[in-house]
Amino acid sequence: TMEPSILLLRACLALLAMPIYLLSFLGIWEPFCRKIFFPFFLEKISAVHEKKVKQRKQDLFRNLPDFKSPSGELKLLEIGTGCGPNFQFYPPGCKVTCTDVNPNFQQSLSKNMSKNQHVQYERFLVAAGEDLHQVPSGSVDAVVCTLVLCSVQDVNGTLKEVLRVLRPGGVFYFLEHVAADHSSWLYFWQQVCYPTWKLVFAGCCLTREIWKNLEQANFSELSLRHTSVALPWTPIEPHIIGYAVK
């Protein structure tokens, strides 16, 4: 059962965000959020987040060249590319297929593409993580997903698709914000902010325990660690980072 204090604070937060709830009720918020607010906001927060995690991402992607296919090619699929903050970490000649459920990131995406011409961009698919039917089974060497599993409709469905499109021995890289420790104040605030945060930030869920989904998926090897990204005044500090091999 949820504590009354959480419900009360949720109501207070909903009152503060009443204009957004109203716009949502009228069907105006979602399209505005997808087209204008979220891409704008994501570019801003992504810049801050990127500075904080740059070193960790460099370390994470360091072994990417080890997963080249026997032909020496490295075919990579990115789920939820957004503005493309990961391109800089991919090895030269890497062939990238970008996917995102929201096609409204074009401006900052093309900026990042022109900055990172060491990578070959194959195609851009408008697709949800749970449904990558445009990508043939066993056709990629690596799948990358950063700050996306918080807002997919179905985490397990997405991981199933990851396993399907990867060739045997292929690799899945992830960096996601997750639920805080249940006994912590932060978890209390995550629960308070949950409904309003989800509405304002395009379906982003604060309390997912994504490490459990990864442990239960059928990967042959999982390298995962819990880490904290200092983002003061936000409920998204706890993260998991790592990779899994099919």
mmCIF file of N, CA and C in Angstrom, residues 178-181 183-192 207 228 234-238:
data_model
loop_
_atom_site.group_PDB
_atom_site.id
_atom_site.type_symbol
_atom_site.label_atom_id
_atom_site.label_comp_id
_atom_site.label_asym_id
_atom_site.label_seq_id
_atom_site.Cartn_x
_atom_site.Cartn_y
_atom_site.Cartn_z
ATOM 1 N N VAL A 178 17.547 4.143 -12.764
ATOM 2 C CA VAL A 178 16.691 3.097 -12.180
ATOM 3 C C VAL A 178 16.131 3.540 -10.823
ATOM 4 N N ALA A 179 15.316 2.671 -10.245
ATOM 5 C CA ALA A 179 14.753 2.932 -8.919
ATOM 6 C C ALA A 179 15.868 3.007 -7.880
ATOM 7 N N ALA A 180 15.698 3.905 -6.924
ATOM 8 C CA ALA A 180 16.660 4.005 -5.814
ATOM 9 C C ALA A 180 16.376 2.873 -4.817
ATOM 10 N N ASP A 181 17.276 2.730 -3.864
ATOM 11 C CA ASP A 181 17.094 1.770 -2.780
ATOM 12 C C ASP A 181 15.766 2.051 -2.063
ATOM 13 N N SER A 183 14.650 1.795 0.815
ATOM 14 C CA SER A 183 14.617 2.399 2.154
ATOM 15 C C SER A 183 15.093 3.856 2.130
ATOM 16 N N SER A 184 15.393 4.377 0.924
ATOM 17 C CA SER A 184 15.990 5.718 0.855
ATOM 18 C C SER A 184 14.954 6.823 0.655
ATOM 19 N N TRP A 185 15.357 8.034 1.017
ATOM 20 C CA TRP A 185 14.527 9.217 0.771
ATOM 21 C C TRP A 185 14.299 9.403 -0.717
ATOM 22 N N LEU A 186 15.353 9.100 -1.474
ATOM 23 C CA LEU A 186 15.271 9.307 -2.917
ATOM 24 C C LEU A 186 14.143 8.458 -3.514
ATOM 25 N N TYR A 187 14.018 7.215 -3.025
ATOM 26 C CA TYR A 187 12.945 6.349 -3.536
ATOM 27 C C TYR A 187 11.575 6.944 -3.176
ATOM 28 N N PHE A 188 11.496 7.496 -1.965
ATOM 29 C CA PHE A 188 10.257 8.176 -1.541
ATOM 30 C C PHE A 188 9.903 9.282 -2.533
ATOM 31 N N TRP A 189 10.897 10.106 -2.902
ATOM 32 C CA TRP A 189 10.653 11.200 -3.844
ATOM 33 C C TRP A 189 10.373 10.691 -5.255
ATOM 34 N N GLN A 190 11.008 9.597 -5.619
ATOM 35 C CA GLN A 190 10.714 9.000 -6.928
ATOM 36 C C GLN A 190 9.228 8.613 -7.008
ATOM 37 N N GLN A 191 8.721 8.051 -5.896
ATOM 38 C CA GLN A 191 7.303 7.656 -5.877
ATOM 39 C C GLN A 191 6.380 8.876 -5.919
ATOM 40 N N VAL A 192 6.790 9.937 -5.214
ATOM 41 C CA VAL A 192 5.990 11.171 -5.220
ATOM 42 C C VAL A 192 5.928 11.755 -6.633
ATOM 43 N N THR A 207 10.705 4.429 -11.352
ATOM 44 C CA THR A 207 10.942 3.380 -10.352
ATOM 45 C C THR A 207 11.162 1.997 -10.961
ATOM 46 N N SER A 228 26.114 5.924 -9.526
ATOM 47 C CA SER A 228 25.297 7.095 -9.256
ATOM 48 C C SER A 228 25.792 8.258 -10.110
ATOM 49 N N THR A 234 17.303 16.232 -9.051
ATOM 50 C CA THR A 234 16.505 15.348 -9.908
ATOM 51 C C THR A 234 16.366 14.002 -9.204
ATOM 52 N N PRO A 235 15.300 13.258 -9.520
ATOM 53 C CA PRO A 235 15.121 11.936 -8.900
ATOM 54 C C PRO A 235 15.765 10.817 -9.732
ATOM 55 N N ILE A 236 16.708 11.169 -10.623
ATOM 56 C CA ILE A 236 17.255 10.127 -11.507
ATOM 57 C C ILE A 236 18.752 9.881 -11.293
ATOM 58 N N GLU A 237 19.212 9.974 -10.036
ATOM 59 C CA GLU A 237 20.648 9.757 -9.798
ATOM 60 C C GLU A 237 21.095 8.294 -9.902
ATOM 61 N N PRO A 238 20.319 7.325 -9.369
ATOM 62 C CA PRO A 238 20.806 5.938 -9.446
ATOM 63 C C PRO A 238 20.757 5.413 -10.884
#
